Short mmCIF file of C-alpha atoms in Angstrom, two decimals:
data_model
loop_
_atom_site.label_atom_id
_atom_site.label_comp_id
_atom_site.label_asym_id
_atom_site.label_seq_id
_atom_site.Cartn_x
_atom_site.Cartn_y
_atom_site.Cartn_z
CA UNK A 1 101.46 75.51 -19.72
CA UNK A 2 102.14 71.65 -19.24
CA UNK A 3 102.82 72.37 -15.40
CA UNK A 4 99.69 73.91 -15.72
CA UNK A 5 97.78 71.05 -17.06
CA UNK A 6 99.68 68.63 -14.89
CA UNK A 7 98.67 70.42 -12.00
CA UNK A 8 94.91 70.77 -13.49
CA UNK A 9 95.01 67.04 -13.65
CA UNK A 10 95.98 66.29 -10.45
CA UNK A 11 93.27 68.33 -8.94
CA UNK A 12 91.02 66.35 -11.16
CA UNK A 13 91.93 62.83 -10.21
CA UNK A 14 92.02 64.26 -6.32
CA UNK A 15 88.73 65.63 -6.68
CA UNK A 16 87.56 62.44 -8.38
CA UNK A 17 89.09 60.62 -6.08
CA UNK A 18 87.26 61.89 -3.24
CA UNK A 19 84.22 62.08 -4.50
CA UNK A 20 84.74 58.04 -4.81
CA UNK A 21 85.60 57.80 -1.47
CA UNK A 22 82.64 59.95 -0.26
CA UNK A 23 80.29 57.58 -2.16
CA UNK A 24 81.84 54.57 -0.90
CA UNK A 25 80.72 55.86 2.94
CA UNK A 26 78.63 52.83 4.05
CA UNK A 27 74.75 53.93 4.81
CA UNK A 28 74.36 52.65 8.00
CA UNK A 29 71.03 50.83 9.25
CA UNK A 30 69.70 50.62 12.73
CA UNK A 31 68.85 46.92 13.37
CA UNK A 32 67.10 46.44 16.77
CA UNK A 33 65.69 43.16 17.13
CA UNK A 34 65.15 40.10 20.07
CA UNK A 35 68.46 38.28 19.83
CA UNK A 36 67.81 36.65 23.55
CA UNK A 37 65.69 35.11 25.49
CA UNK A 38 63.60 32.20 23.87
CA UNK A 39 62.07 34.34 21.37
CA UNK A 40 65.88 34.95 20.13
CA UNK A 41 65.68 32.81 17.13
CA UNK A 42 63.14 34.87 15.77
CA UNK A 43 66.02 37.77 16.11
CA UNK A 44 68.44 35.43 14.57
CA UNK A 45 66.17 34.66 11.52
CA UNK A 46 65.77 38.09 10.81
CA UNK A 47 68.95 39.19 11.05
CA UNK A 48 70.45 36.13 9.13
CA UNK A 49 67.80 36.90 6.39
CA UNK A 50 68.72 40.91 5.97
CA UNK A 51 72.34 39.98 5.81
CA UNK A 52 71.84 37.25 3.31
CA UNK A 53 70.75 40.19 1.23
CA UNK A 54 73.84 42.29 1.72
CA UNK A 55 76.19 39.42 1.13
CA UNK A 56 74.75 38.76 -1.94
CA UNK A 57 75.13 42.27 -2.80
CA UNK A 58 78.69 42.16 -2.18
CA UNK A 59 78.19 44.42 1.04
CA UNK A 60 75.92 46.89 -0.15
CA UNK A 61 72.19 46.96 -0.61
CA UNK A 62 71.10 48.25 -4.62
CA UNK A 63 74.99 49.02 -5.04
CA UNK A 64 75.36 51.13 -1.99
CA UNK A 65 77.87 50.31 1.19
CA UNK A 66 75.51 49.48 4.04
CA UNK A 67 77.06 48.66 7.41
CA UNK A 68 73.85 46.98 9.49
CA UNK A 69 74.21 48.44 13.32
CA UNK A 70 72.66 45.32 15.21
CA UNK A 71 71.22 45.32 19.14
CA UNK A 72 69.74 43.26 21.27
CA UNK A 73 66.40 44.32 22.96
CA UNK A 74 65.81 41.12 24.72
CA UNK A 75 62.42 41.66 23.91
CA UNK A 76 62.43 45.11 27.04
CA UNK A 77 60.80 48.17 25.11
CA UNK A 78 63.00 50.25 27.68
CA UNK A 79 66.09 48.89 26.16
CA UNK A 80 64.82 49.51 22.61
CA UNK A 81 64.28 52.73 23.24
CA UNK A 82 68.09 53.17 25.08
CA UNK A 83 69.25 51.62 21.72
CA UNK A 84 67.14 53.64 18.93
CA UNK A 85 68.31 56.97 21.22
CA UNK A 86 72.18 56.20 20.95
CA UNK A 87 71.45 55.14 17.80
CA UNK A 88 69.88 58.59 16.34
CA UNK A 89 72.34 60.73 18.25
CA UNK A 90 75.40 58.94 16.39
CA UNK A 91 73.40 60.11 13.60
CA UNK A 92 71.83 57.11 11.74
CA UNK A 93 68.30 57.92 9.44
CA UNK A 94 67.67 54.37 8.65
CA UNK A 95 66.43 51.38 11.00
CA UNK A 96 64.49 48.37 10.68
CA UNK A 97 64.67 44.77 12.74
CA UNK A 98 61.96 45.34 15.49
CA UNK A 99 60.02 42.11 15.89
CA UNK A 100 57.47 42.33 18.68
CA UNK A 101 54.81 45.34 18.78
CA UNK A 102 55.31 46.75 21.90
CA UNK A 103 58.78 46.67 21.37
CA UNK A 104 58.49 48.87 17.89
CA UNK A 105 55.84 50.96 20.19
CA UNK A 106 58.83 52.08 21.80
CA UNK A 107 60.83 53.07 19.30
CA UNK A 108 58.85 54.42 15.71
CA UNK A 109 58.15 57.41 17.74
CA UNK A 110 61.77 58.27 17.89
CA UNK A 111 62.71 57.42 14.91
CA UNK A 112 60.01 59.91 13.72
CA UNK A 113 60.13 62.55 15.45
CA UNK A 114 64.06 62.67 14.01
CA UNK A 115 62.89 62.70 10.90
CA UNK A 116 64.50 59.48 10.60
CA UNK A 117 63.03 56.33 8.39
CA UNK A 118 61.36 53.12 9.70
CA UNK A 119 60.94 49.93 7.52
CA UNK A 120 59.12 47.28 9.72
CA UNK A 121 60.34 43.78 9.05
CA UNK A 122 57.52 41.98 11.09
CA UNK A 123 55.24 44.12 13.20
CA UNK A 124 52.72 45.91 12.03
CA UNK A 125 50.53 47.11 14.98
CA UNK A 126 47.29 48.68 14.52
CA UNK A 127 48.63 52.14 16.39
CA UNK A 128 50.90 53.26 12.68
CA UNK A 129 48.17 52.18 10.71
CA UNK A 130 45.26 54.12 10.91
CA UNK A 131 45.52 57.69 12.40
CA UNK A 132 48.82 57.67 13.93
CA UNK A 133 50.67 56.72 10.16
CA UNK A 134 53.57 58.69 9.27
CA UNK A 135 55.01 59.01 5.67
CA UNK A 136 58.60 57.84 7.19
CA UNK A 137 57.06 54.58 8.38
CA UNK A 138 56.92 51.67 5.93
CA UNK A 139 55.47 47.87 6.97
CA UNK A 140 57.41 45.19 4.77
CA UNK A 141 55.13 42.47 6.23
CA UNK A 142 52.02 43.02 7.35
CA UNK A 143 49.44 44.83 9.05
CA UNK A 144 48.84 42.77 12.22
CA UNK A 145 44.80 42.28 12.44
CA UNK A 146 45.12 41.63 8.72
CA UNK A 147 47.03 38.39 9.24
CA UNK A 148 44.63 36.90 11.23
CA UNK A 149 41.68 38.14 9.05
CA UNK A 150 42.70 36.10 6.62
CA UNK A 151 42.51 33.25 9.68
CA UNK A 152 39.15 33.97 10.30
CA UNK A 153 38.21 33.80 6.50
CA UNK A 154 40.35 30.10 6.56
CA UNK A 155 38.44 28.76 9.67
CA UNK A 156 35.46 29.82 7.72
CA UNK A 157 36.38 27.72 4.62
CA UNK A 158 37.27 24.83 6.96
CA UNK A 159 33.58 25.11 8.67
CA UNK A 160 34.44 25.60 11.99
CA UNK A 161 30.98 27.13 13.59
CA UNK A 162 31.91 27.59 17.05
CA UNK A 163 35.87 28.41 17.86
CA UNK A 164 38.17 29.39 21.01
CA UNK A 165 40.25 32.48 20.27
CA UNK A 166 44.15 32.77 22.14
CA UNK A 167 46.61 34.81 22.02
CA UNK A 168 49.40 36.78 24.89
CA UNK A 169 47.53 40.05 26.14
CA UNK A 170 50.07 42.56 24.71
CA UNK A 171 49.03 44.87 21.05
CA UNK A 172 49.77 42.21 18.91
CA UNK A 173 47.82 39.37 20.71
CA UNK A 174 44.60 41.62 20.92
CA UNK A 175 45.53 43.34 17.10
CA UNK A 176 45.25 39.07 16.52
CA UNK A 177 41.75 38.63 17.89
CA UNK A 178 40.24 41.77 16.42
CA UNK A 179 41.70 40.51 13.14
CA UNK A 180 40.61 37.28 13.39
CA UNK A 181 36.95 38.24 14.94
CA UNK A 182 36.64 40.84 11.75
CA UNK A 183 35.82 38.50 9.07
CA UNK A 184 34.69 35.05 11.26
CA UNK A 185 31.18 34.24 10.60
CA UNK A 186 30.94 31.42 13.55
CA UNK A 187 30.30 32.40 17.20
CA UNK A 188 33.51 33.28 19.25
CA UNK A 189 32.73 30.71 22.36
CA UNK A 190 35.82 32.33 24.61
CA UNK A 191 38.41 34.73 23.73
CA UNK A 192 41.53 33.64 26.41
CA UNK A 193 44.11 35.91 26.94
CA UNK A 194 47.40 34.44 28.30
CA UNK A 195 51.10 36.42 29.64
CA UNK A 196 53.76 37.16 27.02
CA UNK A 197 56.14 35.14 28.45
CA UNK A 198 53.91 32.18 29.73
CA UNK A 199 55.17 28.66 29.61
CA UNK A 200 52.22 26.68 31.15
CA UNK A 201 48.95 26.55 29.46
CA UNK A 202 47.42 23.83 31.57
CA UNK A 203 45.09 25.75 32.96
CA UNK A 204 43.82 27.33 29.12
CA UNK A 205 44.09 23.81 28.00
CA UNK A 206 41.87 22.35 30.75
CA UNK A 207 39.35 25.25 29.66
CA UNK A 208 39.34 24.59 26.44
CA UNK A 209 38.63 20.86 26.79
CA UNK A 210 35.57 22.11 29.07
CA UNK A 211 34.57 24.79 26.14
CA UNK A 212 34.52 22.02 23.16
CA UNK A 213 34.61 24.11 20.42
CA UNK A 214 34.77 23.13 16.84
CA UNK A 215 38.37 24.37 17.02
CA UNK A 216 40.53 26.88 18.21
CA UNK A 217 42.43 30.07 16.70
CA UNK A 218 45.91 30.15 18.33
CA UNK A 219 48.65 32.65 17.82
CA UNK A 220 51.68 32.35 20.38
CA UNK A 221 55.00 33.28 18.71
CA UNK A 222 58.33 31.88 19.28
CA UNK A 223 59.26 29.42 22.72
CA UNK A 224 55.49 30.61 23.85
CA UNK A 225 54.15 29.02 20.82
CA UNK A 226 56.23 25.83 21.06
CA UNK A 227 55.20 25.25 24.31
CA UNK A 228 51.73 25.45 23.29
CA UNK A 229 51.73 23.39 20.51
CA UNK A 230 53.41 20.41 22.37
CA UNK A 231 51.21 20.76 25.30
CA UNK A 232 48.35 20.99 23.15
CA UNK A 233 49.13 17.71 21.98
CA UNK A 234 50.60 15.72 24.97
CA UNK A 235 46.70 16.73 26.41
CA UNK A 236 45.21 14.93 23.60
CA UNK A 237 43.60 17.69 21.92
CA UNK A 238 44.78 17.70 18.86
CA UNK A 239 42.95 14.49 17.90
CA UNK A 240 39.52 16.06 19.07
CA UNK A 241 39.57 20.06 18.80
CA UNK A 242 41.83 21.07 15.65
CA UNK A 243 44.15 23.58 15.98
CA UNK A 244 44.30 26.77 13.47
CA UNK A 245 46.96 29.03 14.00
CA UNK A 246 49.15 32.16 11.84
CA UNK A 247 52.21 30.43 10.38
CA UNK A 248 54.19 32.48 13.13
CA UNK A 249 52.74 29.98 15.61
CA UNK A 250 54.14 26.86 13.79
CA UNK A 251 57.12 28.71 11.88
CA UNK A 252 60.35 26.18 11.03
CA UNK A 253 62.32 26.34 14.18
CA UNK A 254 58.59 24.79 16.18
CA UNK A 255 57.76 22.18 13.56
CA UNK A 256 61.35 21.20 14.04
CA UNK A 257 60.82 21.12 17.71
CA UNK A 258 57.17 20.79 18.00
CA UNK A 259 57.53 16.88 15.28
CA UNK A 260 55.12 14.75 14.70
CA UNK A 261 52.35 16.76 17.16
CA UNK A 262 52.09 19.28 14.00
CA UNK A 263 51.19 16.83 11.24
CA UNK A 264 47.98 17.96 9.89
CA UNK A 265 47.39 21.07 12.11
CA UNK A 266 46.07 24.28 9.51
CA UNK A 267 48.45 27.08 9.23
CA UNK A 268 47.71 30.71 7.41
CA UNK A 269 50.07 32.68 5.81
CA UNK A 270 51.59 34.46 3.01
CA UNK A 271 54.73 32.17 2.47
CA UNK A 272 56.23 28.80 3.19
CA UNK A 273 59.49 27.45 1.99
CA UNK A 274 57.45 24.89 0.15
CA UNK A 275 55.80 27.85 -2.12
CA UNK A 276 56.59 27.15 -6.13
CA UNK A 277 58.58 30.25 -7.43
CA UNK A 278 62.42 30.45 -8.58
CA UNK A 279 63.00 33.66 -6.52
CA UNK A 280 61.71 31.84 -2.96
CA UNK A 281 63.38 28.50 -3.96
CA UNK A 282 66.64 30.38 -4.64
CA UNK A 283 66.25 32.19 -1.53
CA UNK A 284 65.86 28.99 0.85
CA UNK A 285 68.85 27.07 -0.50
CA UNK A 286 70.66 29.85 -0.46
CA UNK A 287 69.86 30.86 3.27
CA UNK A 288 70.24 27.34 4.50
CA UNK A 289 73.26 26.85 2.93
CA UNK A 290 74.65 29.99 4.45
CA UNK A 291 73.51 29.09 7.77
CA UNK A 292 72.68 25.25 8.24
CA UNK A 293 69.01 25.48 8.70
CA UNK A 294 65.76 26.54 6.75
CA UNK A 295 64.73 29.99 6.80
CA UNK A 296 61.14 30.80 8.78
CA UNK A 297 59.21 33.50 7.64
CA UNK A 298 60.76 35.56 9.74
CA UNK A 299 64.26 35.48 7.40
CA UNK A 300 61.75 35.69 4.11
CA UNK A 301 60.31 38.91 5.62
CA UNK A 302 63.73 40.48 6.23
CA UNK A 303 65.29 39.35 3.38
CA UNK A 304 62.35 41.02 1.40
CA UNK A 305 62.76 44.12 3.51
CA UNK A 306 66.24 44.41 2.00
CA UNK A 307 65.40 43.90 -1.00
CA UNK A 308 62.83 46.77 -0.52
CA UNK A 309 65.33 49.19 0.95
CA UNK A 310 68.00 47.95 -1.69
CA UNK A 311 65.29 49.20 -4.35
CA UNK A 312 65.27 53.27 -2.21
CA UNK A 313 68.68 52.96 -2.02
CA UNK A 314 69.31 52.65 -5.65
CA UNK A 315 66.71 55.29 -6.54
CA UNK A 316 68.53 57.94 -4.20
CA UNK A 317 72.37 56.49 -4.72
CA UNK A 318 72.58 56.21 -0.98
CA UNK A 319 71.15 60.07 0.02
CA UNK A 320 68.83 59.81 2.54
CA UNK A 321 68.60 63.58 2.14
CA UNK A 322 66.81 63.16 -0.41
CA UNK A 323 63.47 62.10 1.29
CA UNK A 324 60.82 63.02 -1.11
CA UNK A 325 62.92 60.81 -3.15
CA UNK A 326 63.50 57.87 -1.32
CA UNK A 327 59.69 57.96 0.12
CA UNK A 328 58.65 57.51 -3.71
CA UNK A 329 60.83 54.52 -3.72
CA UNK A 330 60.44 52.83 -1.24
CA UNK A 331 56.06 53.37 -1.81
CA UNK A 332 57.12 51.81 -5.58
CA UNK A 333 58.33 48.60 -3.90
CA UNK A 334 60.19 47.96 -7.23
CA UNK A 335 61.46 44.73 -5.74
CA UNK A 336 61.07 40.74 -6.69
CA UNK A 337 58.93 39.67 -3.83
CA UNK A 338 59.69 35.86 -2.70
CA UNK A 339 55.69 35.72 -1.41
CA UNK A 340 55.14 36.33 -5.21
CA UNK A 341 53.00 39.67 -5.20
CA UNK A 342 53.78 42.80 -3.03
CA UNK A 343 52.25 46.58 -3.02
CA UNK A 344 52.09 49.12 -0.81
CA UNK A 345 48.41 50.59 0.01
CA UNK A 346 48.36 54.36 0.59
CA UNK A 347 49.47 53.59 4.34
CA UNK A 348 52.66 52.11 3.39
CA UNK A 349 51.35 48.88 4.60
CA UNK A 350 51.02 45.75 2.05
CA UNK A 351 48.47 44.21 -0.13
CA UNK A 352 49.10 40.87 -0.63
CA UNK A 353 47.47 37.29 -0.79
CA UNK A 354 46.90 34.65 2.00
CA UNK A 355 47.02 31.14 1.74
CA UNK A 356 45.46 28.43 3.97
CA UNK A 357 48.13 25.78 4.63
CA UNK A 358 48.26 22.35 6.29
CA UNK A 359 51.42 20.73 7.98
CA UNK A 360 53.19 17.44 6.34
CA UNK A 361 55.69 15.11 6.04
CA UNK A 362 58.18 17.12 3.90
CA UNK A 363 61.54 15.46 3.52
CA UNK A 364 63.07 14.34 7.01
CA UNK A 365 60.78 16.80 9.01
CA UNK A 366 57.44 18.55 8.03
CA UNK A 367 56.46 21.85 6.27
CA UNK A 368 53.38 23.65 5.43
CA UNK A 369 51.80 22.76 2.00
CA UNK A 370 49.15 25.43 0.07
CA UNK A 371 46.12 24.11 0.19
CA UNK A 372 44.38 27.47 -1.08
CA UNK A 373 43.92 31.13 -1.90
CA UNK A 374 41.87 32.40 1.03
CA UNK A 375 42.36 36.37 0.74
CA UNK A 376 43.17 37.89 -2.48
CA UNK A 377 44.98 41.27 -2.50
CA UNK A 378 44.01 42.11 1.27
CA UNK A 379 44.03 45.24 2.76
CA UNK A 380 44.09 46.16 6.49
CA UNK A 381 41.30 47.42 7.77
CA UNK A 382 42.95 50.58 9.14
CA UNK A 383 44.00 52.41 5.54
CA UNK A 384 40.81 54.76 5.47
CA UNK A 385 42.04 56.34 8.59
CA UNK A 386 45.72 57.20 7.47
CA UNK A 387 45.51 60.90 6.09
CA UNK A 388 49.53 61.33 6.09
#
């Protein structure tokens, strides 16, 4: 009888045993993101900002192991999609990371049709919003025309009656104009629509001189942007035709390189590392002192998108399986936002509030202050559309 009960108690503790090691497994997450070319920093902020998360978690993500699978897609939808395919046939459900539109228009799909989840940390093209929405596919940031809605609403406020639009000619640049062009009350003198990649804007600039408009609406992310910004101001227009851009177009890394050229140039955006709340003042000491630099929105939106996932993850104990279960969860965003106010609309995209913001002296460098509330829990314009 007592060999008997030893025996039963071994089996116990080796059943126990690996049912502990079977929830220890690490969930892994496809993270596909621009890590080169000049745009890379943006891939580098992200990244840094989803594994500040998991650090802080002690390597898991709402107490489950998560192992984050990163690649490069140098900013080539073809290599995306060669990534999200290995990725899927070594079997992971879970990916996020994508920065660029076209890029994520090249891999959602096949995340989708696996079945598998997507949780966008940036892009959020008008194509998964509307009619083409998918109950796997969850935007942590934002809708993309509804950004630059809220720009149109600022250059409103500011007065601005007669305004040059700008932006690279790829689904996000023309998602940017449509936004923008949605809720501007002012005449649209010249929309301009310039390469992805371009590094000269002499010839917009010399059109834009000839245009005079009250201003101009810019969005041009990453080493793009920079370039524009500095070439805006070596041309002198800055000090005649102000300059109203998405905070993506003056994020930390180009007011660091773009200087003094920013001061006073109107930003819009949902978060800046200037914004008064303990959870995003904790966040951007803690980031910088992980990695020797400020965080740009960028690293707020992934670090949020963890936080989102962390929240599923939880809910499910790390089952993926579960999917009725985790899509509930992840739709509760039960998460502490650091933009201060998050919820999903019924096409897993966000309602949140915009701010107009202004660039000053901040410190040693310069940072965008609040100025005001311009949009109030916005919604995208797509949402009536989704029926999934």
């Amino acid at each position: 009888m007592v060999r008997n009960m030893i025996r039963g108690g071994l089996c116990a503790l080796l059943f126990a045993g690996a049912g502990a090691a079977q929830a220890q497994a690490p969930v892994k997450i496809g993270f596909i993101t621009t890590l080169s070319t000049p745009a890379g920093y943006i891939g580098e902020d992200e990244r840094d900002g989803f594994s500040l998360a998991i650090k802080q978690g002690g390597g898991k993500l709402g107490g489950v192991p998560v192992e984050l699978v990163v690649e490069d897609d140098a900013l080539k939808p073809a290599n995306a999609k060669q990534a999200v395919d290995r990725m899927l046939q070594s079997g992971i459900k879970l990916y996020t990371g994508v920065n660029f539109s076209n890029v994520l228009a090249a891999v959602a799909p096949s995340v989708l049709r696996d079945g598998a989840y997507y949780v966008s940390l940036n892009a959020g093209p008008s194509t998964f919003a509307g009619e083409k929405c998918d109950k796997n596919y969850f935007v942590a940031s934002f809708q993309n025309d509804a950004y630059h809605s809220a720009g149109g609403a600022a250059a409103n406020e500011l007065g601005y009656k007669r305004v040059v639009l700008l932006a690279p000619n790829y689904q996000a640049g023309r998602d940017a104009l449509a936004g923008f062009k949605r809720t501007y009350k002012g005449e649209v003198v010249a929309e301009i629509y310039t390469k992805l990649d371009q590094s000269d804007f002499s010839v917009e600039m010399a059109r834009v001189r000839s245009l005079a408009p009250d201003a101009i609406y810019q969005f041009h992310p990453g080493g793009a942007g920079i370039n524009f910004a500095k070439q805006y101001a070596n041309a002198g227009l800055t000090k005649t035709i102000p300059m109203l851009m998405p905070s993506f177009s003056m994020d930390g890394r180009m007011l660091a390189a773009s200087g003094a050229s920013a001061e006073g140039l109107y930003t819009v955006g949902m978060w800046t590392t200037e914004m008064d709340n303990p959870q995003s003042s904790a966040f951007v000491k803690a980031f910088t002192e992980a990695y020797g630099r400020k965080p740009t929105d960028y690293g707020m939106q992934a670090y949020d998108t963890a936080l989102l996932i962390a929240s599923a993850l939880k809910a499910v104990n790390g089952d993926l399986s579960k999917g009725d279960a985790f899509r509930a969860a992840l739709a509760k965003a039960d998460f502490q936002t650091l933009r201060g106010k998050f919820r999903f609309d019924t096409n897993r995209h966000p309602v949140q509030d915009y701010y107009l913001m202004r660039i000053e002296r901040s410190g040693n460098g310069f940072a965008p202050k609040i100025v005001r509330k311009v949009v109030t829990d916005g919604r995208d314009a797509y949402v009536g559309q989704c029926k999934g």
